[in-house]
Each structure stands twice: as C-alpha cells, then as structure tokens.
Short mmCIF file of C-alpha atoms and ligand atoms in Angstrom, two decimals:
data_model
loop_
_atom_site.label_atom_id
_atom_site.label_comp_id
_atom_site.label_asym_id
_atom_site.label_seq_id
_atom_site.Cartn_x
_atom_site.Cartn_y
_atom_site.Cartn_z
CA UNK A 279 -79.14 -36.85 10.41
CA UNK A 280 -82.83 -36.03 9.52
CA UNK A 281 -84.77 -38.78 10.73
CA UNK A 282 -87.39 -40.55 8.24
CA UNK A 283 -91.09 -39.89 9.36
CA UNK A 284 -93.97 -41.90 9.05
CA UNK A 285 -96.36 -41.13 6.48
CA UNK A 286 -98.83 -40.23 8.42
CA UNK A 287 -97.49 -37.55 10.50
CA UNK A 288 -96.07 -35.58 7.52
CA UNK A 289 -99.10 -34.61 5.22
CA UNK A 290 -98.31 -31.61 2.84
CA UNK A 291 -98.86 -28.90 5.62
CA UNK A 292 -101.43 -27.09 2.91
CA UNK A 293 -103.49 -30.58 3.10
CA UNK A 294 -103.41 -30.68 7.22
CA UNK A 295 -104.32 -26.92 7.40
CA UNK A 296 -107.28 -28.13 5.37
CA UNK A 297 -108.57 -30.85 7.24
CA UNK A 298 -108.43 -28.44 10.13
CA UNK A 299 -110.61 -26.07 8.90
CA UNK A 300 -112.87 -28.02 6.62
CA UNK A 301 -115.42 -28.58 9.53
CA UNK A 302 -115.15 -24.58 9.72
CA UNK A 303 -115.90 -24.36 6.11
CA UNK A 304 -118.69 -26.41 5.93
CA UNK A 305 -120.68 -25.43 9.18
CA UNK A 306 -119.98 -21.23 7.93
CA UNK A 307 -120.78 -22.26 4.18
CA UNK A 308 -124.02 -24.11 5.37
CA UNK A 309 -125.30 -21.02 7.51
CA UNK A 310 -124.25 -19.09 4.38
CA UNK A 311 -126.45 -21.48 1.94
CA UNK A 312 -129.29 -21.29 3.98
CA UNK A 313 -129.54 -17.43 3.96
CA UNK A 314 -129.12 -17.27 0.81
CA UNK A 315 -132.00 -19.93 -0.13
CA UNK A 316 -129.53 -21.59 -2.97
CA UNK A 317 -128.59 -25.30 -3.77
CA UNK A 318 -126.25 -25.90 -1.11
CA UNK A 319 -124.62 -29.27 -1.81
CA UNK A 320 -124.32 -27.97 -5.66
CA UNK A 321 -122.41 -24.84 -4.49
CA UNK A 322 -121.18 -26.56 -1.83
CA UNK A 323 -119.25 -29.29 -3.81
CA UNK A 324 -118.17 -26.43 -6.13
CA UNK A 325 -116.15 -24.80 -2.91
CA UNK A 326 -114.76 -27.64 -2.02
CA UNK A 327 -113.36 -28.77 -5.95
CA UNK A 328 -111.86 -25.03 -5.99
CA UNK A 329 -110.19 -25.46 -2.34
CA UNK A 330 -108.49 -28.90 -3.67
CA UNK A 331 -107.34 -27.49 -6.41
CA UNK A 332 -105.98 -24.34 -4.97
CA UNK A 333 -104.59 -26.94 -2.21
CA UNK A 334 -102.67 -29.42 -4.98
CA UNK A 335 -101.67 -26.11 -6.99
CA UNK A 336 -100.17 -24.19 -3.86
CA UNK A 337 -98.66 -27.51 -1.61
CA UNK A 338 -95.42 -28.00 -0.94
CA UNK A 339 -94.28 -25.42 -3.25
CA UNK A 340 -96.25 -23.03 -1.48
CA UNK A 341 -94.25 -23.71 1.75
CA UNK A 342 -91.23 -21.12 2.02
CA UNK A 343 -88.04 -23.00 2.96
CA UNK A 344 -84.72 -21.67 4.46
CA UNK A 345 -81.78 -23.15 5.83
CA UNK A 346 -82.47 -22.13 9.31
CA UNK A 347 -85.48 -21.03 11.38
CA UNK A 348 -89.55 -22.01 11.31
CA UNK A 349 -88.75 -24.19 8.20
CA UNK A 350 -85.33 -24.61 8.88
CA UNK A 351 -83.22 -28.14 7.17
CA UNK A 352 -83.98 -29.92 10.09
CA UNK A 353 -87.71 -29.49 9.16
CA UNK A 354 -87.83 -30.13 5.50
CA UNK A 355 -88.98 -33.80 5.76
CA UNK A 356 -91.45 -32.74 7.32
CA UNK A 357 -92.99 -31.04 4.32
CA UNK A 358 -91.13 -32.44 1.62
CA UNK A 359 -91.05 -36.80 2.07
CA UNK A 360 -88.22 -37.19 0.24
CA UNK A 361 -85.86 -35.18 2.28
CA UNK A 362 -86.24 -37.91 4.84
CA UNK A 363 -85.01 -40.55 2.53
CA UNK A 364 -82.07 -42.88 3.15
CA UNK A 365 -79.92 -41.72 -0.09
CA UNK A 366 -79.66 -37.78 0.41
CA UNK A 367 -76.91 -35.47 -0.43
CA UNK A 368 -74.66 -33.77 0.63
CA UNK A 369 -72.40 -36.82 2.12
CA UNK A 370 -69.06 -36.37 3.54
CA UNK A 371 -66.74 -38.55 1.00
CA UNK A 372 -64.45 -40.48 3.32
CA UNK A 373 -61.54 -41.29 0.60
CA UNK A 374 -60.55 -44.50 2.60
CA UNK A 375 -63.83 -45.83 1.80
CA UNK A 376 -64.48 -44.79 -1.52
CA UNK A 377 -64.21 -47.81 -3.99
CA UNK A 378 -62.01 -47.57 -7.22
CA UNK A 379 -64.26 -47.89 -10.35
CA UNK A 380 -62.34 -48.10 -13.67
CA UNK A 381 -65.44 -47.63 -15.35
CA UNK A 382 -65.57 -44.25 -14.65
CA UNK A 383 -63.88 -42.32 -17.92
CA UNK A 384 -63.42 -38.39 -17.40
CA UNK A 385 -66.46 -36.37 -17.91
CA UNK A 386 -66.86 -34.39 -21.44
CA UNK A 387 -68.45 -30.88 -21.14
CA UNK A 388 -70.12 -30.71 -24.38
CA UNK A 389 -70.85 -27.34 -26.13
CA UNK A 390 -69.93 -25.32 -22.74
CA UNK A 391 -67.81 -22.78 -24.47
CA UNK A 392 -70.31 -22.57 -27.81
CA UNK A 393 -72.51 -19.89 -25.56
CA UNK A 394 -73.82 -17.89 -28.89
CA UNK A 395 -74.48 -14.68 -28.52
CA UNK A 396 -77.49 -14.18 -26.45
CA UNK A 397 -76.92 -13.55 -23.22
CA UNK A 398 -77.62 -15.65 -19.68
CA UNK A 399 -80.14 -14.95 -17.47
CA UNK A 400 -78.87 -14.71 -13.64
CA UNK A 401 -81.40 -14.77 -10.78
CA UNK A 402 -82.18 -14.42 -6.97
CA UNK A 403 -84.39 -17.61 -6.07
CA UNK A 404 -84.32 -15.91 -2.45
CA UNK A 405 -82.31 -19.28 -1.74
CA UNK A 406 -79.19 -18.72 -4.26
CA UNK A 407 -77.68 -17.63 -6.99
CA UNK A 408 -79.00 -19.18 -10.77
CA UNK A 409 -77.51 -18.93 -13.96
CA UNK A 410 -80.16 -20.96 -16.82
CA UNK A 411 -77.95 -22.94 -19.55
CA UNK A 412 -78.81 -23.21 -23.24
CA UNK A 413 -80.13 -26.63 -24.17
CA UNK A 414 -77.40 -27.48 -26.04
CA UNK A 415 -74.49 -27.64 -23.27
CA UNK A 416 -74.44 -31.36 -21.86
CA UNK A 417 -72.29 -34.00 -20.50
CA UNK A 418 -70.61 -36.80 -21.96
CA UNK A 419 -68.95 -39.78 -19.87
CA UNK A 420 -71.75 -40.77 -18.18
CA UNK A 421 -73.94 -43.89 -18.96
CA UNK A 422 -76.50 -41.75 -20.63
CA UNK A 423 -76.28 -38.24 -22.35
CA UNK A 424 -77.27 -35.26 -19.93
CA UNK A 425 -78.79 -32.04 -20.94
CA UNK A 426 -77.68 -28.37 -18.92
CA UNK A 427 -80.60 -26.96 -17.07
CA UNK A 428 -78.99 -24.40 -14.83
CA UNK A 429 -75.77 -23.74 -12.62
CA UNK A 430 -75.81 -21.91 -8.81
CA UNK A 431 -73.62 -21.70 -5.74
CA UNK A 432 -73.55 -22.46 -1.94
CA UNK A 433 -71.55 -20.38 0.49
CA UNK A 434 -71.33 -19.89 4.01
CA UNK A 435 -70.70 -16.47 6.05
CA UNK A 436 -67.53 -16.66 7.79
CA UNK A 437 -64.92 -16.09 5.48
CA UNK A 438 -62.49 -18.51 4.44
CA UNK A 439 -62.14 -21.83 6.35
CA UNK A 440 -65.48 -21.56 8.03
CA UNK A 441 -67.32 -23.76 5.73
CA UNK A 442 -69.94 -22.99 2.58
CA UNK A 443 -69.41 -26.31 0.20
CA UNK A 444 -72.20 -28.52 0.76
CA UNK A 445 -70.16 -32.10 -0.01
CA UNK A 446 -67.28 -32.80 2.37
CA UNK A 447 -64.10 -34.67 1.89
CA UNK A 448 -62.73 -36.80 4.75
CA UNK A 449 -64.97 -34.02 7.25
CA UNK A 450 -63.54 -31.00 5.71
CA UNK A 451 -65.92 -28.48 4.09
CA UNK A 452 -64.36 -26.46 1.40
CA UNK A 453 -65.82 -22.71 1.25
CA UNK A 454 -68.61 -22.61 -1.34
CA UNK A 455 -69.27 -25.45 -3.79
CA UNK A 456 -70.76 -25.02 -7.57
CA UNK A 457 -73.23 -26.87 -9.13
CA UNK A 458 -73.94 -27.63 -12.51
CA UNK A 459 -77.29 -29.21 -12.97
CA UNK A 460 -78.00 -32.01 -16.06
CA UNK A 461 -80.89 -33.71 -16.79
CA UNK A 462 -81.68 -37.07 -18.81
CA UNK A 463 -82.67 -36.35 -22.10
CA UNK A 464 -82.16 -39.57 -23.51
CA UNK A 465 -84.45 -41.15 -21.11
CA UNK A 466 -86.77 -37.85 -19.94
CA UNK A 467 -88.77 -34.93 -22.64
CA UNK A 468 -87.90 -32.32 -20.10
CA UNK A 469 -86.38 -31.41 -16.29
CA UNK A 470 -89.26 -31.39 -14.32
CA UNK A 471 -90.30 -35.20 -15.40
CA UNK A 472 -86.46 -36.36 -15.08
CA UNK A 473 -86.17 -34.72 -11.83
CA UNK A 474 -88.74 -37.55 -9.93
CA UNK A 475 -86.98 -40.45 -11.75
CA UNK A 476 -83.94 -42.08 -10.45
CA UNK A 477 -81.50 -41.77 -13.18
CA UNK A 478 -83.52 -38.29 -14.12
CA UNK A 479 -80.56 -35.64 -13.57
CA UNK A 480 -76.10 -35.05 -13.43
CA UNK A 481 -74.80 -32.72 -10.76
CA UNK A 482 -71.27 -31.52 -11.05
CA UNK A 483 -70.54 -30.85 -7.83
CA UNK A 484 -67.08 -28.12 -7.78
CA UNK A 485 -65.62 -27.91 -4.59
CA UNK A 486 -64.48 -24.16 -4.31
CA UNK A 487 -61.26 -22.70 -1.66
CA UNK A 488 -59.92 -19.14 -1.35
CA UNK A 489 -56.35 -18.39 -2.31
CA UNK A 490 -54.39 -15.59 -3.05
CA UNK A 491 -55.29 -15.19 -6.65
CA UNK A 492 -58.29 -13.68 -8.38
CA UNK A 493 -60.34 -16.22 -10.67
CA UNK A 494 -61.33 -14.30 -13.84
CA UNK A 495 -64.15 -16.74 -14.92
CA UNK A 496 -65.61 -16.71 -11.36
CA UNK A 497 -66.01 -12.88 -12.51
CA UNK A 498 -68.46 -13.41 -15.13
CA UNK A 499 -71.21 -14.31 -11.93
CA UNK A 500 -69.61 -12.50 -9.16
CA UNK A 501 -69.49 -8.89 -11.09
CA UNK A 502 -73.17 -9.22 -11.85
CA UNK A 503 -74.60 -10.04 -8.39
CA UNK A 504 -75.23 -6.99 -7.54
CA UNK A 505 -77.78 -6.27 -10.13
CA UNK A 506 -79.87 -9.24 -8.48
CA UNK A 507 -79.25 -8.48 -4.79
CA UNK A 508 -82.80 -9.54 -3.78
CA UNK A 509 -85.19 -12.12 -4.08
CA UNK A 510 -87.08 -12.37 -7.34
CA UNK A 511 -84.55 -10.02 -9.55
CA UNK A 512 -83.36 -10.84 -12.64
CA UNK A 513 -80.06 -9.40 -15.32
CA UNK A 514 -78.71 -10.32 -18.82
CA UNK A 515 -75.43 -10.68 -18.79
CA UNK A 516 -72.47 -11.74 -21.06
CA UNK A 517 -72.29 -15.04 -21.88
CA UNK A 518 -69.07 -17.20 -21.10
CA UNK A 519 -67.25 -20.43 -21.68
CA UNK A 520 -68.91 -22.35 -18.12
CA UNK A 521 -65.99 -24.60 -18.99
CA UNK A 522 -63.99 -22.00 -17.49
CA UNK A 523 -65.69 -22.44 -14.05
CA UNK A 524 -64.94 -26.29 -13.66
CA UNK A 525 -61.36 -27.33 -12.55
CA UNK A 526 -59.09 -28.70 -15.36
CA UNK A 527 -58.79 -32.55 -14.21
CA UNK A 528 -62.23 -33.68 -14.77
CA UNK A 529 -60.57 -37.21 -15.05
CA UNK A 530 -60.60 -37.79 -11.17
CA UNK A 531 -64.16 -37.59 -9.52
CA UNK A 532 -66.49 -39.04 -6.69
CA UNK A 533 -69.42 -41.16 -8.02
CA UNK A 534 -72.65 -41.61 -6.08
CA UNK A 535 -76.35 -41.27 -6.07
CA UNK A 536 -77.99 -39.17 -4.36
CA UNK A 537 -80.72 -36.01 -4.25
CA UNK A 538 -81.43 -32.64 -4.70
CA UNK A 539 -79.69 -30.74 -1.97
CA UNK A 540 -82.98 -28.22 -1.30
CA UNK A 541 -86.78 -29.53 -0.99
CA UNK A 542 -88.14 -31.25 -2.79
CA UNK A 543 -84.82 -33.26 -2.62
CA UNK A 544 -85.93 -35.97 -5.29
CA UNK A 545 -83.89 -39.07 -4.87
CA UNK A 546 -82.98 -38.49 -8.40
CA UNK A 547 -79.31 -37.38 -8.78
CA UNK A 548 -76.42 -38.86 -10.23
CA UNK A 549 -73.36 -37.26 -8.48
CA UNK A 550 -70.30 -36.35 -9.83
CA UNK A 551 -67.87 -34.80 -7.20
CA UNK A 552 -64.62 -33.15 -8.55
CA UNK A 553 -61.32 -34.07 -6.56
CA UNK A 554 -59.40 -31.36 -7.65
CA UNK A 555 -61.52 -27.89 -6.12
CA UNK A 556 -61.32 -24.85 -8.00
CA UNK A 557 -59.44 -21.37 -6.30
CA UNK A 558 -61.07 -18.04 -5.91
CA UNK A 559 -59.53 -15.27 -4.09
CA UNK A 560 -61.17 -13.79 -0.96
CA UNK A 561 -62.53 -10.76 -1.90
CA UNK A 562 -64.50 -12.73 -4.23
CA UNK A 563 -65.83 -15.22 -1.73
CA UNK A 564 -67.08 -12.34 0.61
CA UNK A 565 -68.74 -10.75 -2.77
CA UNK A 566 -70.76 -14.39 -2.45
CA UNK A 567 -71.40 -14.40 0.99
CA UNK A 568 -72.21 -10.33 1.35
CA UNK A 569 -73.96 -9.37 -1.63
CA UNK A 570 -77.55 -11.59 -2.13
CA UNK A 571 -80.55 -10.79 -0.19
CA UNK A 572 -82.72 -14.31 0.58
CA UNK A 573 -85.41 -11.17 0.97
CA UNK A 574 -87.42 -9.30 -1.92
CA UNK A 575 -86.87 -6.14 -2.47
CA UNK A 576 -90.81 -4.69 -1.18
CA UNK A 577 -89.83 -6.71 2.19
CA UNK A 578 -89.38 -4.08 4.91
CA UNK A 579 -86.91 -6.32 6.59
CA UNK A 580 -83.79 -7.23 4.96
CA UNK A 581 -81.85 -10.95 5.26
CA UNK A 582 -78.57 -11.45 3.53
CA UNK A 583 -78.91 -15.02 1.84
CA UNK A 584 -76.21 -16.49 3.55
CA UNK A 585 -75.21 -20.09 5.02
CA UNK A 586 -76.92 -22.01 2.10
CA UNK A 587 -75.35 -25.58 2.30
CA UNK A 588 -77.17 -28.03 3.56
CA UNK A 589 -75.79 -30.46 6.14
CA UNK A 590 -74.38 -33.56 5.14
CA UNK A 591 -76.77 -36.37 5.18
CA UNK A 592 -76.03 -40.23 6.27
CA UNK A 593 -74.56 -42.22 3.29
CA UNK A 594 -77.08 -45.45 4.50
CA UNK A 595 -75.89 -48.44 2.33
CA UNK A 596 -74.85 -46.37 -0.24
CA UNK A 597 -71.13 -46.53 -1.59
CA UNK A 598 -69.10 -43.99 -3.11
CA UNK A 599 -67.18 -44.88 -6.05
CA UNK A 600 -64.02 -42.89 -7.03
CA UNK A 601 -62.35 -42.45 -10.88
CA UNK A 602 -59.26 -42.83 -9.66
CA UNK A 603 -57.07 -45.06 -7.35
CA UNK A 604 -57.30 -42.75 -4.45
CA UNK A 605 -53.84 -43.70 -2.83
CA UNK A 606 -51.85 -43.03 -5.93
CA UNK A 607 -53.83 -39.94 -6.82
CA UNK A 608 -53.53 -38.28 -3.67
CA UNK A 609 -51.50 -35.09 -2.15
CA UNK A 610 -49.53 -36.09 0.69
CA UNK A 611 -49.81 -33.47 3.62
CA UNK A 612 -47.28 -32.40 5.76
CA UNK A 613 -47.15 -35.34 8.28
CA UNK A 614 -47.24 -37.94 6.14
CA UNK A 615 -44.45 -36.42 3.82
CA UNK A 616 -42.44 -36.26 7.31
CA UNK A 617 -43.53 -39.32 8.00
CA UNK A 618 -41.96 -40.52 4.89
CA UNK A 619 -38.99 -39.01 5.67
CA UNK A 620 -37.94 -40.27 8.99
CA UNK A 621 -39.36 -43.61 7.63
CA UNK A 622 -36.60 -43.65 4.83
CA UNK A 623 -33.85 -42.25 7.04
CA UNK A 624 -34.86 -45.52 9.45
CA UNK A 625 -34.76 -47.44 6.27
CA UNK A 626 -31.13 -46.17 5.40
CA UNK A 627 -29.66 -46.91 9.25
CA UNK A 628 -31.09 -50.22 9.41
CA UNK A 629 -29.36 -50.99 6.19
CA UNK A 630 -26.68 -49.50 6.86
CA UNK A 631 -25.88 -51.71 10.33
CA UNK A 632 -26.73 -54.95 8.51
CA UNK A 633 -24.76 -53.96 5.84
CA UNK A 634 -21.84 -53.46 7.79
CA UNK A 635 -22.59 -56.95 10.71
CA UNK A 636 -22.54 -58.82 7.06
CA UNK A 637 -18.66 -56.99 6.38
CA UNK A 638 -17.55 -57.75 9.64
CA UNK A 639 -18.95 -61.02 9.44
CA UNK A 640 -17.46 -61.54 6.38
CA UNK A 641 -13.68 -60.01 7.44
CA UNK A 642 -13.92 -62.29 10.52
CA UNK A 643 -14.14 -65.41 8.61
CA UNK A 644 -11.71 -63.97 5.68
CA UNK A 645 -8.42 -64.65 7.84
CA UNK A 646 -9.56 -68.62 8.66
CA UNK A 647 -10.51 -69.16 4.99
CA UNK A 648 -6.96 -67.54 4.18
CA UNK A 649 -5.16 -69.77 6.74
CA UNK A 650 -7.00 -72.98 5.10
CA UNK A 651 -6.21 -72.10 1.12
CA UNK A 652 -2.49 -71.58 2.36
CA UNK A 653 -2.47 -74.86 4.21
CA UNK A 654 -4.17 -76.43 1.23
CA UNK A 655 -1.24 -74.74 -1.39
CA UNK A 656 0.95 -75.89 0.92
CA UNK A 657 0.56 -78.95 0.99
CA UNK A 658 0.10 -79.27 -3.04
CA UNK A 659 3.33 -77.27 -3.37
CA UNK A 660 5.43 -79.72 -0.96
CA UNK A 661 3.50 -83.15 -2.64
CA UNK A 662 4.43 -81.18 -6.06
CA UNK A 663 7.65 -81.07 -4.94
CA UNK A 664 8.13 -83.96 -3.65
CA UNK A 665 6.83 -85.49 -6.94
CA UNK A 666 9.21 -83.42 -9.11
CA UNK A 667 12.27 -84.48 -6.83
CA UNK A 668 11.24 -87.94 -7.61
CA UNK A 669 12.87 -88.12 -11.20
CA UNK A 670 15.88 -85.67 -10.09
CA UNK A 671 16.53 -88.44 -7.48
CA UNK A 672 16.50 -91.04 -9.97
CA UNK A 673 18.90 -89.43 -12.61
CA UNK A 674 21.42 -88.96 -9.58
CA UNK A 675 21.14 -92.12 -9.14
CA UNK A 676 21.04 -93.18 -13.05
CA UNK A 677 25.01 -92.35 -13.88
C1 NAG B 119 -92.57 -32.20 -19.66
O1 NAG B 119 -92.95 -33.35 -20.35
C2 NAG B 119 -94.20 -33.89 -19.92
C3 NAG B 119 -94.41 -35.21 -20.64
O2 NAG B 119 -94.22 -35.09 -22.03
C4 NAG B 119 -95.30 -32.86 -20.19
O3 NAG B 119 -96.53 -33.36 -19.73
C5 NAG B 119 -94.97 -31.57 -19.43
O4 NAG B 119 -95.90 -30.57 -19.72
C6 NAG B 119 -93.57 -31.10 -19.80
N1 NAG B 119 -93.23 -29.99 -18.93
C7 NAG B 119 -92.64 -28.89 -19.35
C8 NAG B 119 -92.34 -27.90 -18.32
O5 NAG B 119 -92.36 -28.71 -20.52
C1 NAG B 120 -77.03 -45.95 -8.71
O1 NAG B 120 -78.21 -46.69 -8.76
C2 NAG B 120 -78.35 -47.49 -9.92
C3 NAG B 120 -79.71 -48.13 -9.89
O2 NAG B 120 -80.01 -48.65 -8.65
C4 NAG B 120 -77.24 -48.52 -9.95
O3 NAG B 120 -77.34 -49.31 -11.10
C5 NAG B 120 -75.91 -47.79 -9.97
O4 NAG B 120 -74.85 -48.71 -9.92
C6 NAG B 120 -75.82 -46.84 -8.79
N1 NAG B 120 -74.63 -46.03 -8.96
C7 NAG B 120 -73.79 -45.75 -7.97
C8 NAG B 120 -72.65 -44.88 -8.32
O5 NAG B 120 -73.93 -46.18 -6.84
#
C-alpha cells in the first residue's frame, strides 16, 4: 500500500530543514562574526557541531506522527525508511494461503501471573494505551527465549463491527487487537538494540470482538484509563495475571515476520497471531475508543485518540505459516454448514436410487435364475429317478 521511496527523496525531515537553512545560518552567523570582531570559523564550526547534534538527537523522533492528517500513515515512509519496506505489518492473513508448519508448538507465557507486588505503570503515549512488564515475564515456544517489554491496544471509533484490530483474517478486521511486545534476550542486552535486528522482538498479536459478556481481566486496563486520559499521564495500578488477557488456545496461531506497526516500524518482528480472538463486551470497547486523549492535557484543543490501527500492508514474498491444519481447525459458518447439509441429503438420494436400480435389477433376474435351478433339479430328479428305477426294473424282472 505505501509505496517504497528512493533514498534520496526521504532524508530525516530535521536533516532537509537543515540543509535549507544552513546557507541562512552561515551568511547571518558571518555578519554576526564580523561585528563582533571574534574567530569566526572557530565559533563558526562550534554552531554548526551543536546544530548536528541537536539535529541527530531530535530526528525522526522529533517528528510527531498520527494515524491521519499532516503526518498521517500514508506519510510515515516518508520520515521513517523502514515503513516503506516490503515486509510490514499489519497483513490481512488469508487462511487459504497460510502454510501448515508442524514446527510450530503452542506458545508458553512464562512468569505472566508471578506479577509481585509492585504495581504496573499505565501510560498515554498520545498514540495508545501502555502497560510496562517486569523483566521476568517472557515467552517460551519460540526458537529463542523472549523477554516482556510492554503490552498496548488498537481500537477504532465506530463501535462494534466497524473495525479497530490492526491484523485481518480473510479481510475481516476484528474490533481492537492487543499486543504483547517481547524482545530477544538471548541474542540482544536490551529492547532498543533488539528492536533494529531481525530476529530482535515477539509480538502477540490478540485479536479482540464485542459480545454480550463483560471480560473481568480486560478490567484491570479499562477501569484505570481514565486516570491517564491525556497525552503524557501516568497511574500505578494493581498488578494482574496478563495471562488472563490472552485467549486460552495459544496452541493455534499465525506465524510471520514482520515490523513494528507505528514509525519507526523496524523490520524486526516475529509475529505471532492468535486464531482464537478474545471477547469483551461493548461498553468496554467504547470505554477504549471514548476515553484517551492523543492530546496533552496543557493543549487548548482536545483530540480523542481514536482510529489507531494501521492499515494492512502488502505481504510481498512473504508467507504466513499457521500452527495448525487450518481446514480441520476451522469453524464452519452458516453456508457452508448448509452447504453440508443439502450435500449429505444429495448424498442419501443418490444412494438411495442406486440402491434400489441394484434391487430391481437384482429381482428381475431372480425369477430366470429360479426357472434355470428348477430346470436343472429337474432334470437331476428325473435322471435320479430314472437311475433308481433301473434296479426295481431288474428285480421285476429277476423272479
Ligand atoms: C542497550 O545495550 C547497548 C549495548 O550494550 C548499550 O549501548 C545501550 O546503552 C543499552 N541501552 C539501554 C537503554 O539500556
Ligand atoms: C523469518 O525470517 C528468518 C530469517 O530470514 C527465516 O529463517 C524464518 O524462516 C522466517 N520466518 C517466517 C515465519 O517466515
């Protein structure tokens, strides 16, 4: 969807403000110098070391990113390389073409309900929701063992059925989507150098639907959001079992790699999509989609910090690789289970007629088989008898 751009046109925009006013800097700075009576070119190369480094200290993470707008998704590769790469995520997970890995045992939350007793800190990023994990929650099941760094959400605006979840199966969004964020700690000291390498981080990626029935664990984030309504804010709060927020078959998943689903969107995720998606009730997903502020709180203008899911991106020549043999795994809608149906009932009549052309067949022939064995007995019994008349004949005649 985002098309790749060349190098050249997509400088850090810090780096092309800078080469546009450089020639400003010098010519003012030079006037400047000369009134003064000082060393130019010493100060002058001084200016110009503090500019670079404020320049590499503020680019790219300087640049404020949204979902929509000035530097809307559609614009992150523009600032941010990587989000024009060719293996991005989200990708819509066509099941059909997902390719059955045995290989792929069910993930192992490891020390997610051992929370201690100090509490979690929850904050407003101004683009979602983030709860930091203890060090010593990881997962198991995957090639390498994965540290927790943090967990947040992605939700839409509309209510149930209008979309939120940032992965797709077979084109359908769900209506917010989890994420539980790992990083290699075999392989990496520490997140921020694992999250450039390929290999560097785990996402658990839980698809999330509305339903009729409250989710209590769901209730240990959504109670506390409105403590951190805007941008920047921060609250303790309880800790819980994050085991609780993940669905209970963690057996079937969707493999893939892929990125970071905001800028910088490193290449360096190894994706692990849930099949079964976890139920919250409504009222809960319009707490998500209502309560969070993308704005800080000394902002005159408010903006609810909604519609954060990011588009799904072109799978390229990547495949996705599935835990489980989709066909046997899968739910069978409506159609297909009437489909089934009819196709059975077909079955039966079928049967049934050649079941009853092979009795009719069958009775046809049964009278000219029956005609035959009594010709055939008949003529043993009359050569029988003719043979047992034989010796009766001769002892007439013998006296
Ligand atoms: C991460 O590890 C690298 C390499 O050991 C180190 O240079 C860097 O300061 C560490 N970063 C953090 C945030 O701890
Ligand atoms: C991800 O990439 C690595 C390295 O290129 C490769 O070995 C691995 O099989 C890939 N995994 C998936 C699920 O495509």
């Amino acid at each position: 969807m985002l098309p790749s751009p060349s190098p050249s046109l997509s400088l850090p925009v810090s780096l092309s403000h800078l080469l546009l006013i450089t020639p400003s800097i010098i010519i003012h700075f030079c006037v400047w110098a000369r009134r003064a009576n000082m060393d130019s070119l010493g100060l002058f190369i001084l200016l110009m070391l503090q500019c670079f480094q404020w320049t590499a200290a503020h680019a790219a993470e300087d640049i404020t990113w949204t979902y929509k707008g000035m530097v809307g998704q559609t614009e992150w590769s523009e600032y941010f390389l990587d989000c024009g790469g060719t293996s991005q995520s989200p990708v819509d997970v066509v099941t059909t073409q997902t390719k059955y890995d045995p290989s792929l045992i069910p993930l192992t939350p490891l020390g997610y309900d051992q929370h201690g007793n100090s509490p979690f800190t929850l904050y407003n990023n101004g683009h979602t929701a983030v709860i930091d994990l203890p060090e010593w929650m990881g997962i198991g099941g995957l090639p390498w063992f994965f540290t927790a760094v943090q967990l947040h959400l992605h939700w839409g605006s509309g209510g149930p059925s209008h979309g939120g979840s940032e992965h797709t199966i077979n084109g359908q969004s769900a209506d917010a989507e989890l994420h539980v964020v790992h990083y290699n700690s075999e392989l990496y000291p520490n997140m921020s150098t694992a999250m450039t390498k390929r290999d560097g981080l785990a996402v658990l990626g839980i698809l999330i639907v509305t339903g009729e029935e409250t989710n209590p664990a769901f209730n240990n984030v959504l109670n506390y959001l409105s403590r951190i309504r805007h941008a920047d804010q921060k609250a303790y709060i309880p800790a819980f079992d994050i085991k609780s927020l993940l669905p209970s078959d963690l057996g079937r998943y969707y493999r893939y790699n892929g990125s970071l689903t905001t800028p910088p969107c490193y290449q360096s995720v190894i994706w692990s999509v849930f099949h079964e998606r976890v139920q919250i009730s409504k009222a809960q997903l319009l707490r998500m989609e209502t309560l969070l502020y993308s704005s800080k709180s000394e902002e005159p203008d408010r903006m609810l910090l909604q519609d954060n899911y990011r588009a799904t991106q072109p799978l390229n020549h990547r495949v996705v690789f599935a835990s489980f043999s989709a066909e046997s795994g899968r739910e069978l809608s409506s159609g297909e289970v009437t489909a089934i149906v009819i196709g059975v009932m077909c079955g039966c009549v079928g049967l049934a007629v050649i079941v009853r052309f092979i009795v009719k067949t069958i009775r046809i022939k049964e009278p000219e088989k029956a005609k035959e064995i009594k010709q055939d007995t008949a003529l043993n019994s009359t050569a029988a008898g003719e043979k047992k008349e034989e010796p009766s004949l001769s002892l007439q005649t013998d006296p």
